[in-house]
Amino acid sequence: MAVYTDINEIDLAHFLKDYEIGELLSYKGIAEGVENSNYLLHTSSGSYILTLYEKRVNSNDLPFFLGLMRHLAGKGIRCPLPVNQKSGSSIGELAGRPAAIVTFLEGMWMRRPTVQHCFALGESMARMHVAGEDFPMRRPNALSVEGWRPLWNNSKAGADRVEPGLTDETETDLAFFESNWPSHLPSGVIHADLFPDNVFFLGNKLSGLIDFYFACTDLLAYDVAVCLNAWCFEKDHSFNLTKGTALLRGYNSVRPLSADEAASLPVLARGSALRFMLTRLYDWLNTPEGSLVVKKDPMEYIRRMRFHRQIKSAEEYGLILEGSKV
Ligand SMILES: Nc1ncnc2c1ncn2[C@@H]1O[C@H](COP(=O)(O)OP(=O)(O)OP(=O)(O)O)[C@@H](O)[C@H]1O
Ligand SMILES: N[C@@H](CCO)C(=O)O
């Protein structure tokens, strides 16, 4: 579960005095998620999500995240809208943590996304990239290639216990990425963690994107690579080419990938698999036993890293060259 910081009714009622969202009727902690503490609030004016920001969120980045949600919502992207305090600020403090309230989005995330869901995700991600073009703030991706080695250095002592040989495998990959990471591709606002649990659907219709707390300014095609990893592998770890084709078709229907982006997709997908392996490995080794947070398995991403090493071109992910600018 992800409620690291407990709140009590008195403190919450006091905190809500700074907002104009009516009277608190009920609140409860939300079990899902691993990063921040989330509460569902019911007030006399409706439902809201209260987030208390935890370890991986730097409070200096909150204006970027909340400003981005406001910008995207203003451009018609369905995502939570931050609620301002009476003072005009969207960031407060509760139980000693930075905190914000955003609007509640209807829908649920798909435990088993279908081909149609993958298409809708691709389309919506591309719309988000286009809508972000004139967002004026910038935030470098702290979890891109320069951030991977420090993360690795904090986990490598335990790596071979998780998977024998992982130390050598990761060192080789890191060295490869440090000299071969693309830098010439189009960049802009990316979500950077657009996993199925951050995308809501009502039936087959995508109803919203949530959790912008890794969003940053980085290569747009890197977001596509993250999603190929997160949406197109089956439980048996095989890549589902039909889902890959649908995701890329959906994306290209709004923002066609360039020839350079397409050519870089294998290295971006491989790098993104390493990035999620690294954060999962760190959490796997450092989350105390008995903690209520469900740890995510680094093995899933070790297998993806191995898969991507065999890939030679974006067509192997399902990219159909006809109809794109490739
Ligand atoms: N705006 C929203 N509307 C409805 N539900 C929401 C909203 N924001 C968050 N939730 C609920 O809270 C859960 C956790 O939210 P979120 O994914 O932001 O947390 P997190 O700890 O940052 O998770 P993650 O592990 O994905 O990084 C979601 O799965 C969803 O159930
Ligand atoms: N989406 C991430 C966890 C949240 O950062 C993962 O599956 O590893």
mmCIF file of C-alpha atoms and ligand atoms in Angstrom:
data_model
loop_
_atom_site.group_PDB
_atom_site.id
_atom_site.type_symbol
_atom_site.label_atom_id
_atom_site.label_comp_id
_atom_site.label_asym_id
_atom_site.label_seq_id
_atom_site.Cartn_x
_atom_site.Cartn_y
_atom_site.Cartn_z
ATOM 1 C CA MET A 1 0.000 0.000 0.000
ATOM 2 C CA ALA A 2 1.135 3.534 -0.358
ATOM 3 C CA VAL A 3 0.311 5.431 2.758
ATOM 4 C CA TYR A 4 3.704 6.220 4.222
ATOM 5 C CA THR A 5 2.486 9.249 6.156
ATOM 6 C CA ASP A 6 -0.604 8.965 8.337
ATOM 7 C CA ILE A 7 -2.847 11.957 8.745
ATOM 8 C CA ASN A 8 -5.508 12.590 11.347
ATOM 9 C CA GLU A 9 -8.895 14.201 10.980
ATOM 10 C CA ILE A 10 -8.015 17.278 13.009
ATOM 11 C CA ASP A 11 -4.902 18.101 10.985
ATOM 12 C CA LEU A 12 -6.737 17.393 7.730
ATOM 13 C CA ALA A 13 -9.696 19.629 8.642
ATOM 14 C CA HIS A 14 -7.220 22.376 9.543
ATOM 15 C CA PHE A 15 -5.361 21.891 6.232
ATOM 16 C CA LEU A 16 -8.628 22.062 4.269
ATOM 17 C CA LYS A 17 -9.433 25.467 5.767
ATOM 18 C CA ASP A 18 -6.961 26.872 3.223
ATOM 19 C CA TYR A 19 -9.105 25.538 0.350
ATOM 20 C CA GLU A 20 -12.556 26.274 -0.970
ATOM 21 C CA ILE A 21 -13.679 22.701 -1.542
ATOM 22 C CA GLY A 22 -16.425 22.513 1.043
ATOM 23 C CA GLU A 23 -16.715 20.520 4.196
ATOM 24 C CA LEU A 24 -14.857 17.228 4.724
ATOM 25 C CA LEU A 25 -17.319 14.305 4.743
ATOM 26 C CA SER A 26 -14.860 11.384 4.705
ATOM 27 C CA TYR A 27 -11.338 10.414 3.745
ATOM 28 C CA LYS A 28 -9.407 7.206 3.336
ATOM 29 C CA GLY A 29 -5.905 6.097 2.413
ATOM 30 C CA ILE A 30 -5.435 4.562 -1.048
ATOM 31 C CA ALA A 31 -3.614 1.257 -1.068
ATOM 32 C CA GLU A 32 -2.247 1.454 -4.621
ATOM 33 C CA GLY A 33 0.958 3.095 -5.790
ATOM 34 C CA VAL A 34 4.455 2.865 -4.381
ATOM 35 C CA GLU A 35 5.831 6.374 -4.459
ATOM 36 C CA ASN A 36 3.646 8.854 -2.538
ATOM 37 C CA SER A 37 0.917 8.766 0.119
ATOM 38 C CA ASN A 38 -2.511 9.222 -1.460
ATOM 39 C CA TYR A 39 -5.881 9.828 0.172
ATOM 40 C CA LEU A 40 -9.335 9.934 -1.363
ATOM 41 C CA LEU A 41 -11.313 12.863 0.035
ATOM 42 C CA HIS A 42 -15.069 13.307 -0.107
ATOM 43 C CA THR A 43 -16.194 16.825 0.632
ATOM 44 C CA SER A 44 -19.519 18.596 0.250
ATOM 45 C CA SER A 45 -18.324 19.734 -3.210
ATOM 46 C CA GLY A 46 -17.163 16.352 -4.583
ATOM 47 C CA SER A 47 -14.247 13.883 -4.620
ATOM 48 C CA TYR A 48 -10.565 14.784 -4.613
ATOM 49 C CA ILE A 49 -7.165 13.166 -4.298
ATOM 50 C CA LEU A 50 -4.817 14.420 -1.615
ATOM 51 C CA THR A 51 -1.160 13.528 -2.187
ATOM 52 C CA LEU A 52 1.623 13.807 0.375
ATOM 53 C CA TYR A 53 4.934 13.734 -1.465
ATOM 54 C CA GLU A 54 7.481 11.211 -0.289
ATOM 55 C CA LYS A 55 11.077 10.132 -0.906
ATOM 56 C CA ARG A 56 11.587 10.409 -4.676
ATOM 57 C CA VAL A 57 9.781 13.702 -5.118
ATOM 58 C CA ASN A 58 11.829 16.853 -4.602
ATOM 59 C CA SER A 59 9.523 19.644 -3.440
ATOM 60 C CA ASN A 60 11.345 22.084 -5.760
ATOM 61 C CA ASP A 61 9.894 20.076 -8.654
ATOM 62 C CA LEU A 62 6.276 20.408 -7.528
ATOM 63 C CA PRO A 63 5.626 23.657 -9.444
ATOM 64 C CA PHE A 64 6.707 21.811 -12.622
ATOM 65 C CA PHE A 65 4.467 18.779 -11.995
ATOM 66 C CA LEU A 66 1.413 20.729 -10.901
ATOM 67 C CA GLY A 67 1.932 23.445 -13.529
ATOM 68 C CA LEU A 68 2.179 20.742 -16.192
ATOM 69 C CA MET A 69 -1.092 19.109 -15.142
ATOM 70 C CA ARG A 70 -2.797 22.481 -15.249
ATOM 71 C CA HIS A 71 -1.306 23.218 -18.690
ATOM 72 C CA LEU A 72 -2.280 19.831 -20.140
ATOM 73 C CA ALA A 73 -5.793 19.951 -18.658
ATOM 74 C CA GLY A 74 -6.181 23.396 -20.229
ATOM 75 C CA LYS A 75 -5.334 21.861 -23.599
ATOM 76 C CA GLY A 76 -7.979 19.176 -23.285
ATOM 77 C CA ILE A 77 -5.762 16.322 -22.033
ATOM 78 C CA ARG A 78 -7.749 14.414 -19.416
ATOM 79 C CA CYS A 79 -5.605 14.517 -16.295
ATOM 80 C CA PRO A 80 -6.055 15.682 -12.687
ATOM 81 C CA LEU A 81 -6.395 19.421 -12.222
ATOM 82 C CA PRO A 82 -4.567 20.840 -9.172
ATOM 83 C CA VAL A 83 -6.846 22.694 -6.772
ATOM 84 C CA ASN A 84 -5.549 26.035 -5.586
ATOM 85 C CA GLN A 85 -5.620 27.201 -2.002
ATOM 86 C CA LYS A 86 -7.385 30.462 -1.245
ATOM 87 C CA SER A 87 -3.945 32.092 -1.401
ATOM 88 C CA GLY A 88 -3.580 30.955 -5.031
ATOM 89 C CA SER A 89 -0.881 28.378 -4.243
ATOM 90 C CA SER A 90 -1.423 24.742 -5.217
ATOM 91 C CA ILE A 91 1.176 23.404 -2.764
ATOM 92 C CA GLY A 92 0.586 23.137 0.971
ATOM 93 C CA GLU A 93 2.033 21.206 3.885
ATOM 94 C CA LEU A 94 0.414 18.457 5.910
ATOM 95 C CA ALA A 95 1.942 16.139 8.520
ATOM 96 C CA GLY A 96 5.333 17.639 7.759
ATOM 97 C CA ARG A 97 5.170 16.733 4.047
ATOM 98 C CA PRO A 98 4.545 18.863 0.974
ATOM 99 C CA ALA A 99 0.963 18.175 -0.087
ATOM 100 C CA ALA A 100 -1.453 18.977 -2.904
ATOM 101 C CA ILE A 101 -5.077 18.320 -3.787
ATOM 102 C CA VAL A 102 -6.103 17.403 -7.334
ATOM 103 C CA THR A 103 -9.460 16.595 -8.908
ATOM 104 C CA PHE A 104 -10.643 12.975 -8.930
ATOM 105 C CA LEU A 105 -10.683 11.183 -12.297
ATOM 106 C CA GLU A 106 -13.313 8.546 -13.056
ATOM 107 C CA GLY A 107 -12.192 5.226 -14.479
ATOM 108 C CA MET A 108 -9.964 2.315 -13.570
ATOM 109 C CA TRP A 109 -6.661 1.002 -14.737
ATOM 110 C CA MET A 110 -6.438 -2.103 -16.851
ATOM 111 C CA ARG A 111 -4.745 -5.081 -15.230
ATOM 112 C CA ARG A 112 -4.752 -6.807 -18.630
ATOM 113 C CA PRO A 113 -4.596 -4.128 -21.314
ATOM 114 C CA THR A 114 -5.919 -5.231 -24.708
ATOM 115 C CA VAL A 115 -4.784 -4.233 -28.184
ATOM 116 C CA GLN A 116 -7.449 -1.469 -28.200
ATOM 117 C CA HIS A 117 -6.159 -0.111 -24.896
ATOM 118 C CA CYS A 118 -2.623 -0.039 -26.328
ATOM 119 C CA PHE A 119 -3.829 1.923 -29.365
ATOM 120 C CA ALA A 120 -5.676 4.415 -27.146
ATOM 121 C CA LEU A 121 -2.628 4.798 -24.920
ATOM 122 C CA GLY A 122 -0.354 5.506 -27.916
ATOM 123 C CA GLU A 123 -2.777 8.086 -29.258
ATOM 124 C CA SER A 124 -3.189 9.809 -25.911
ATOM 125 C CA MET A 125 0.556 9.876 -25.203
ATOM 126 C CA ALA A 126 1.164 11.561 -28.567
ATOM 127 C CA ARG A 127 -1.588 14.114 -27.799
ATOM 128 C CA MET A 128 0.094 14.814 -24.490
ATOM 129 C CA HIS A 129 3.457 15.335 -26.253
ATOM 130 C CA VAL A 130 1.881 17.774 -28.694
ATOM 131 C CA ALA A 131 -0.018 19.591 -25.915
ATOM 132 C CA GLY A 132 3.239 19.944 -23.956
ATOM 133 C CA GLU A 133 5.050 21.723 -26.804
ATOM 134 C CA ASP A 134 4.381 25.198 -25.441
ATOM 135 C CA PHE A 135 4.699 24.353 -21.739
ATOM 136 C CA PRO A 136 7.293 26.924 -20.640
ATOM 137 C CA MET A 137 8.922 25.115 -17.693
ATOM 138 C CA ARG A 138 11.774 22.634 -18.005
ATOM 139 C CA ARG A 139 12.858 19.805 -15.757
ATOM 140 C CA PRO A 140 15.795 17.569 -16.717
ATOM 141 C CA ASN A 141 15.139 13.847 -16.348
ATOM 142 C CA ALA A 142 16.945 12.864 -13.156
ATOM 143 C CA LEU A 143 16.427 9.223 -14.072
ATOM 144 C CA SER A 144 17.984 9.340 -17.523
ATOM 145 C CA VAL A 145 21.393 7.948 -18.402
ATOM 146 C CA GLU A 146 23.400 10.290 -16.093
ATOM 147 C CA GLY A 147 21.260 9.227 -13.137
ATOM 148 C CA TRP A 148 21.602 5.491 -13.655
ATOM 149 C CA ARG A 149 25.139 4.931 -12.387
ATOM 150 C CA PRO A 150 24.552 6.625 -8.989
ATOM 151 C CA LEU A 151 21.415 4.523 -8.587
ATOM 152 C CA TRP A 152 23.326 1.398 -9.555
ATOM 153 C CA ASN A 153 26.164 2.187 -7.153
ATOM 154 C CA ASN A 154 23.637 2.064 -4.304
ATOM 155 C CA SER A 155 22.387 -1.386 -5.291
ATOM 156 C CA LYS A 156 25.155 -3.273 -7.004
ATOM 157 C CA ALA A 157 26.460 -4.968 -3.846
ATOM 158 C CA GLY A 158 23.215 -6.948 -3.687
ATOM 159 C CA ALA A 159 22.636 -7.420 -7.423
ATOM 160 C CA ASP A 160 24.061 -10.906 -7.869
ATOM 161 C CA ARG A 161 21.898 -12.149 -4.999
ATOM 162 C CA VAL A 162 18.844 -11.149 -7.036
ATOM 163 C CA GLU A 163 20.161 -12.629 -10.288
ATOM 164 C CA PRO A 164 23.588 -14.236 -10.636
ATOM 165 C CA GLY A 165 25.645 -12.339 -13.234
ATOM 166 C CA LEU A 166 23.540 -9.171 -12.975
ATOM 167 C CA THR A 167 26.555 -7.078 -11.917
ATOM 168 C CA ASP A 168 28.529 -7.804 -15.097
ATOM 169 C CA GLU A 169 25.439 -7.490 -17.271
ATOM 170 C CA THR A 170 24.525 -4.094 -15.837
ATOM 171 C CA GLU A 171 28.068 -2.712 -15.905
ATOM 172 C CA THR A 172 28.337 -3.613 -19.612
ATOM 173 C CA ASP A 173 24.979 -2.016 -20.393
ATOM 174 C CA LEU A 174 25.750 1.158 -18.427
ATOM 175 C CA ALA A 175 29.034 1.628 -20.273
ATOM 176 C CA PHE A 176 27.225 1.072 -23.562
ATOM 177 C CA PHE A 177 24.505 3.624 -22.801
ATOM 178 C CA GLU A 178 26.969 6.186 -21.460
ATOM 179 C CA SER A 179 28.580 6.334 -24.912
ATOM 180 C CA ASN A 180 25.613 5.539 -27.153
ATOM 181 C CA TRP A 181 22.612 7.351 -25.703
ATOM 182 C CA PRO A 182 20.906 9.416 -28.434
ATOM 183 C CA SER A 183 20.988 13.168 -27.925
ATOM 184 C CA HIS A 184 19.790 14.477 -31.286
ATOM 185 C CA LEU A 185 16.124 13.447 -31.126
ATOM 186 C CA PRO A 186 13.119 15.758 -30.583
ATOM 187 C CA SER A 187 12.583 16.482 -26.915
ATOM 188 C CA GLY A 188 9.739 17.961 -24.909
ATOM 189 C CA VAL A 189 7.480 17.144 -22.006
ATOM 190 C CA ILE A 190 7.312 13.422 -21.267
ATOM 191 C CA HIS A 191 5.402 11.541 -18.575
ATOM 192 C CA ALA A 192 8.252 9.046 -18.077
ATOM 193 C CA ASP A 193 6.177 6.556 -16.027
ATOM 194 C CA LEU A 194 3.119 5.937 -18.189
ATOM 195 C CA PHE A 195 2.496 2.403 -16.925
ATOM 196 C CA PRO A 196 -0.982 0.832 -17.081
ATOM 197 C CA ASP A 197 -1.631 1.818 -13.447
ATOM 198 C CA ASN A 198 -1.309 5.467 -14.443
ATOM 199 C CA VAL A 199 -3.857 5.329 -17.256
ATOM 200 C CA PHE A 200 -7.583 5.129 -16.531
ATOM 201 C CA PHE A 201 -10.246 3.703 -18.806
ATOM 202 C CA LEU A 202 -14.019 3.588 -18.813
ATOM 203 C CA GLY A 203 -14.516 0.448 -20.912
ATOM 204 C CA ASN A 204 -12.261 0.783 -23.943
ATOM 205 C CA LYS A 205 -12.281 4.565 -23.745
ATOM 206 C CA LEU A 206 -9.286 6.214 -22.132
ATOM 207 C CA SER A 207 -10.578 8.477 -19.379
ATOM 208 C CA GLY A 208 -7.379 10.023 -18.071
ATOM 209 C CA LEU A 209 -3.675 10.006 -17.299
ATOM 210 C CA ILE A 210 -2.451 10.358 -13.710
ATOM 211 C CA ASP A 211 0.762 10.463 -11.686
ATOM 212 C CA PHE A 212 2.919 13.085 -13.378
ATOM 213 C CA TYR A 213 5.574 12.925 -10.666
ATOM 214 C CA PHE A 214 8.343 11.652 -12.936
ATOM 215 C CA ALA A 215 7.379 14.014 -15.779
ATOM 216 C CA CYS A 216 10.312 15.909 -17.234
ATOM 217 C CA THR A 217 11.852 17.374 -20.373
ATOM 218 C CA ASP A 218 13.414 14.550 -22.338
ATOM 219 C CA LEU A 219 13.331 12.677 -25.652
ATOM 220 C CA LEU A 220 9.724 12.172 -26.737
ATOM 221 C CA ALA A 221 10.563 8.761 -28.167
ATOM 222 C CA TYR A 222 11.839 7.703 -24.738
ATOM 223 C CA ASP A 223 8.250 7.924 -23.452
ATOM 224 C CA VAL A 224 7.207 5.615 -26.295
ATOM 225 C CA ALA A 225 9.993 3.212 -25.304
ATOM 226 C CA VAL A 226 8.841 3.218 -21.651
ATOM 227 C CA CYS A 227 5.338 2.315 -22.817
ATOM 228 C CA LEU A 228 6.490 -0.511 -25.090
ATOM 229 C CA ASN A 229 8.059 -2.028 -21.975
ATOM 230 C CA ALA A 230 5.129 -1.370 -19.689
ATOM 231 C CA TRP A 231 2.218 -2.282 -22.000
ATOM 232 C CA CYS A 232 3.350 -4.819 -24.578
ATOM 233 C CA PHE A 233 4.889 -7.681 -22.618
ATOM 234 C CA GLU A 234 2.778 -10.598 -21.437
ATOM 235 C CA LYS A 235 2.906 -12.295 -18.046
ATOM 236 C CA ASP A 236 5.175 -14.966 -19.571
ATOM 237 C CA HIS A 237 7.590 -12.109 -20.495
ATOM 238 C CA SER A 238 7.036 -12.492 -24.242
ATOM 239 C CA PHE A 239 6.672 -9.345 -26.337
ATOM 240 C CA ASN A 240 3.205 -9.045 -27.894
ATOM 241 C CA LEU A 241 3.814 -7.720 -31.399
ATOM 242 C CA THR A 242 0.118 -6.993 -31.972
ATOM 243 C CA LYS A 243 0.074 -4.724 -28.921
ATOM 244 C CA GLY A 244 3.339 -3.068 -29.991
ATOM 245 C CA THR A 245 1.875 -2.425 -33.453
ATOM 246 C CA ALA A 246 -1.298 -0.955 -31.941
ATOM 247 C CA LEU A 247 0.581 1.293 -29.520
ATOM 248 C CA LEU A 248 2.864 2.633 -32.269
ATOM 249 C CA ARG A 249 -0.024 3.041 -34.719
ATOM 250 C CA GLY A 250 -1.965 4.995 -32.105
ATOM 251 C CA TYR A 251 1.055 7.209 -31.453
ATOM 252 C CA ASN A 252 1.827 7.741 -35.154
ATOM 253 C CA SER A 253 -1.798 8.635 -35.869
ATOM 254 C CA VAL A 254 -1.219 11.873 -33.909
ATOM 255 C CA ARG A 255 2.526 12.482 -34.018
ATOM 256 C CA PRO A 256 4.433 10.327 -36.521
ATOM 257 C CA LEU A 257 7.836 9.205 -35.241
ATOM 258 C CA SER A 258 10.690 10.512 -37.395
ATOM 259 C CA ALA A 259 13.157 8.164 -39.102
ATOM 260 C CA ASP A 260 15.770 9.027 -36.439
ATOM 261 C CA GLU A 261 13.367 8.352 -33.591
ATOM 262 C CA ALA A 262 12.377 5.031 -35.139
ATOM 263 C CA ALA A 263 16.020 4.026 -35.589
ATOM 264 C CA SER A 264 16.735 4.826 -31.921
ATOM 265 C CA LEU A 265 13.746 2.957 -30.505
ATOM 266 C CA PRO A 266 15.680 -0.266 -29.718
ATOM 267 C CA VAL A 267 18.349 1.556 -27.693
ATOM 268 C CA LEU A 268 15.714 3.685 -25.941
ATOM 269 C CA ALA A 269 13.630 0.625 -25.065
ATOM 270 C CA ARG A 270 16.693 -1.172 -23.758
ATOM 271 C CA GLY A 271 17.732 1.877 -21.699
ATOM 272 C CA SER A 272 14.260 2.316 -20.307
ATOM 273 C CA ALA A 273 14.228 -1.340 -19.244
ATOM 274 C CA LEU A 274 17.494 -0.725 -17.383
ATOM 275 C CA ARG A 275 16.038 2.389 -15.697
ATOM 276 C CA PHE A 276 13.061 0.488 -14.262
ATOM 277 C CA MET A 277 15.242 -2.484 -13.337
ATOM 278 C CA LEU A 278 17.464 -0.089 -11.352
ATOM 279 C CA THR A 279 14.708 1.587 -9.327
ATOM 280 C CA ARG A 280 13.056 -1.778 -8.696
ATOM 281 C CA LEU A 281 16.370 -3.340 -7.667
ATOM 282 C CA TYR A 282 17.037 -0.475 -5.265
ATOM 283 C CA ASP A 283 13.581 -0.838 -3.709
ATOM 284 C CA TRP A 284 13.854 -4.630 -3.670
ATOM 285 C CA LEU A 285 17.071 -4.448 -1.650
ATOM 286 C CA ASN A 286 16.203 -1.474 0.538
ATOM 287 C CA THR A 287 12.509 -1.768 1.435
ATOM 288 C CA PRO A 288 12.357 -3.182 4.976
ATOM 289 C CA GLU A 289 10.842 -6.660 5.389
ATOM 290 C CA GLY A 290 7.336 -6.443 6.777
ATOM 291 C CA SER A 291 6.722 -3.073 5.120
ATOM 292 C CA LEU A 292 3.234 -2.820 3.656
ATOM 293 C CA VAL A 293 4.454 -1.607 0.244
ATOM 294 C CA VAL A 294 4.248 -4.225 -2.493
ATOM 295 C CA LYS A 295 7.717 -4.326 -4.052
ATOM 296 C CA LYS A 296 7.916 -4.550 -7.847
ATOM 297 C CA ASP A 297 9.987 -7.359 -9.256
ATOM 298 C CA PRO A 298 13.278 -6.296 -10.904
ATOM 299 C CA MET A 299 13.419 -9.675 -12.689
ATOM 300 C CA GLU A 300 10.669 -8.600 -15.092
ATOM 301 C CA TYR A 301 12.911 -5.788 -16.296
ATOM 302 C CA ILE A 302 16.087 -7.888 -16.362
ATOM 303 C CA ARG A 303 14.243 -10.119 -18.865
ATOM 304 C CA ARG A 304 13.193 -7.088 -20.908
ATOM 305 C CA MET A 305 16.800 -5.809 -20.995
ATOM 306 C CA ARG A 306 17.812 -9.173 -22.455
ATOM 307 C CA PHE A 307 14.975 -9.103 -24.971
ATOM 308 C CA HIS A 308 15.879 -5.631 -26.275
ATOM 309 C CA ARG A 309 19.525 -6.562 -26.779
ATOM 310 C CA GLN A 310 18.367 -8.876 -29.596
ATOM 311 C CA ILE A 311 16.297 -6.221 -31.371
ATOM 312 C CA LYS A 312 17.725 -4.661 -34.504
ATOM 313 C CA SER A 313 14.981 -2.318 -35.697
ATOM 314 C CA ALA A 314 11.748 -0.647 -34.622
ATOM 315 C CA GLU A 315 9.821 -2.883 -37.029
ATOM 316 C CA GLU A 316 10.445 -5.700 -34.559
ATOM 317 C CA TYR A 317 8.318 -3.716 -32.072
ATOM 318 C CA GLY A 318 5.566 -3.423 -34.659
ATOM 319 C CA LEU A 319 6.389 -0.052 -36.197
ATOM 320 C CA ILE A 320 4.812 0.039 -39.635
ATOM 321 C CA LEU A 321 6.919 2.288 -41.804
ATOM 322 C CA GLU A 322 4.173 3.042 -44.329
ATOM 323 C CA GLY A 323 2.141 6.057 -43.239
ATOM 324 C CA SER A 324 4.838 7.401 -40.911
ATOM 325 C CA LYS A 325 7.554 9.841 -41.939
ATOM 326 C CA VAL A 326 10.078 6.979 -41.879
HETATM 327 N N1 LIG B 1 -6.719 12.071 -9.821
HETATM 328 C C1 LIG B 1 -7.027 10.825 -9.452
HETATM 329 N N2 LIG B 1 -8.279 10.368 -9.628
HETATM 330 C C2 LIG B 1 -8.645 9.145 -9.204
HETATM 331 N N3 LIG B 1 -7.800 8.288 -8.574
HETATM 332 C C3 LIG B 1 -6.535 8.679 -8.382
HETATM 333 C C4 LIG B 1 -6.072 9.955 -8.813
HETATM 334 N N4 LIG B 1 -4.771 10.069 -8.464
HETATM 335 C C5 LIG B 1 -4.439 8.929 -7.847
HETATM 336 N N5 LIG B 1 -5.497 8.078 -7.787
HETATM 337 C C6 LIG B 1 -5.534 6.762 -7.136
HETATM 338 O O1 LIG B 1 -4.387 6.614 -6.329
HETATM 339 C C7 LIG B 1 -3.590 5.507 -6.779
HETATM 340 C C8 LIG B 1 -2.124 5.842 -6.616
HETATM 341 O O2 LIG B 1 -1.824 7.040 -7.314
HETATM 342 P P1 LIG B 1 -0.418 7.277 -8.015
HETATM 343 O O3 LIG B 1 -0.231 6.307 -9.139
HETATM 344 O O4 LIG B 1 -0.311 8.721 -8.337
HETATM 345 O O5 LIG B 1 0.543 6.936 -6.810
HETATM 346 P P2 LIG B 1 2.080 6.704 -6.742
HETATM 347 O O6 LIG B 1 2.398 6.301 -5.353
HETATM 348 O O7 LIG B 1 2.780 7.912 -7.284
HETATM 349 O O8 LIG B 1 2.184 5.444 -7.670
HETATM 350 P P3 LIG B 1 3.208 4.820 -8.715
HETATM 351 O O9 LIG B 1 3.615 3.580 -8.070
HETATM 352 O O10 LIG B 1 2.371 4.555 -9.954
HETATM 353 O O11 LIG B 1 4.293 5.826 -8.965
HETATM 354 C C9 LIG B 1 -4.021 5.276 -8.209
HETATM 355 O O12 LIG B 1 -3.857 3.943 -8.624
HETATM 356 C C10 LIG B 1 -5.508 5.641 -8.132
HETATM 357 O O13 LIG B 1 -6.239 4.565 -7.603
HETATM 358 N N1 LIG B 2 6.140 2.280 -12.697
HETATM 359 C C1 LIG B 2 7.248 1.943 -11.830
HETATM 360 C C2 LIG B 2 6.958 2.215 -10.386
HETATM 361 C C3 LIG B 2 6.610 3.635 -10.096
HETATM 362 O O1 LIG B 2 7.699 4.457 -10.248
HETATM 363 C C4 LIG B 2 7.582 0.462 -11.964
HETATM 364 O O2 LIG B 2 6.704 -0.303 -12.390
HETATM 365 O O3 LIG B 2 8.693 0.075 -11.641
#
